[in-house]
Amino acid sequence: MAQVCSPTLPGELVWPTIRRFLRVPEHLTGRGVCIALVDGSFTSHPDVASNQTRTTFLVNTAESRPRPQRLEPTPGPDWFGGAAHGTWAAAAAAGSGALADGVYTGVAPEADLFLVAGWAPGRPHATAEEDRVASLEWVRRHHREYGIRAVLTSHMNRISPLLPWQLDPQRRVAEALAAEGVLVVAGTGNMVDATCGVSLAMAPSALAVGGVMIPEHRAHRKLAFSPDDSPQPAATGAIDGIDGIDGGDDFERAAPYHGCHGTLFEGKWVPQVLAPAENLVLPYLSLRAEKLRAHFYAEVDAHVVPMGYARTEGASFSGPVVLGAAACVWQAHPEWQAEQVMAALVQTAIHRPQWAALRAGLISIPDAIAATPAPFDEERHTYPHARWQAWRQRPVGVRLRAVRAVQEGDVEAGLQALLSFLPEPAPDEAPESARGLVTHDDFRLRTAALCVLATQPAALSGALLLQGLHDTDPQVRTAALHALARRPDLWGDLTPALADAVNDPHVDVRYQALRLALDVHNSRLVPALIAGLDDDLRLGTLNFFARCRALTAITEVEIPQQPPWTFGECHYSERRRQARQDMAAAWRDWLAVRP
């Protein structure tokens, strides 16, 4: 029989709780505030289910008529079922710490939760993107009915961050949510070699969250144990109303997390704020000893993390931390609009030299609730979604005249007119006007013009695409690759240009090219793909694995990581770096001896 472990707390909190690290005032728990998380599926783990102080609702948008159902906890010992990611995200935002006597909680443990799941076993599985869009649309239709004030999801992007938000179905619904007063939050992604890896974080109106690493801290209060082995807090108390001991030098020792950063097509820099993204202690989804031992940190953390919990890392959890922080701010200021909550969190964030490259600060809930953000004037504020819709409602002739008027100097109107044709196929009259802008001085116009032409692939010539692929601006090169993907009849002629693109100096252009290389499936790409492995090793992980996938698809040769990745292991650890170096060496050896 499998051994089942009882949850226990260690004698000392070596790893600070999220609330203690962020110095959240004890009275701020998110009570009375509704927040939503969108993911593929969730579990009924006691940390995220309903309890005496909050209600959790599960919404399954895979059903024909989805309605919120109260989610009650189940005793375990397992809560797997493919729902780990969503459960951890919910726990980071609002976990109750039920199996750790309320010690390792999320930021807002009393916030009401709407867990919106986009997939259920037994249903024909749509793409994950379609699932997320359907779930976000449910939130958009019902947020007023249920009082949902903020929403988060962490699905990876399909459309490049260097391309307009109008092309991406997740960004479109995110902008619609923001225009209706819902705060949209998302982590930026776990890759240092990408501008942004999560669709929602790319939306111009969303709050994009990067990360820091919680440092080990042995100065926290200790837990004494009673004769019956139930942990009892030692009488240390709180300092200045903060939940737990003041973090002291924790902020100074917190290193930046290896997440995405850069500038999007619209000019937005990501991340905008930072939150804990590594060494978060969250509920593990089993109490069985053999499953607990399978976690990478199981042995080293055996006596410093509660049984049934494990250290976790990822921007998928820094985003939920900020979602929970927003609930705490709304608890203190229920009258604030979403824009005011966002402004308070961004403007009061704590900056440190070691995070300078991220151009963002760590959220500070005490400072945010003390802030006085400017009153929000909804009548004077123009949301990107409203501007896009206003242009789309104008007659085609009016929009085309605005595009042609770019030559007379009205660049902004022409850009908005071009973007209004996305994402559907542009009218037959549009390609001629768009072609006239692929050489314009403004990179935004060149990019938008290629995106519009891509909706009418017959309007794309090899010469025009080649010009775009050799453009000096990465946004334009990305748009050219986006357009080339829609002209498979030109792939053979443009394979030499694609071979250059898979080693483009800009990481986002490179990634777009590597994804296309997988579809092009041309053996002439193999030398260029292998030649770029060492550079990808230096830059990060995203492009390295995209390159390996393309190589495997083209050559039908698979070179796995050795040793295999272990659950909970950081992808940037020395062990993983060495595994990638060995993979690169194996590919070079294969190329040297292939016929």
XYZ file of C-alpha atoms in Angstrom, residues 21 38 130 234 242 258 301 313 455 459 471 591:
12
model
C 8.080 38.513 1.817
C -8.649 31.176 -16.346
C -9.683 28.481 -28.224
C 5.992 30.861 19.016
C 2.780 43.287 8.975
C 14.818 34.802 -15.558
C 13.437 20.752 1.500
C 8.848 28.767 -9.824
C -4.883 38.542 -44.831
C -1.328 40.026 -52.828
C 14.243 45.019 -43.335
C 25.805 16.642 -38.857
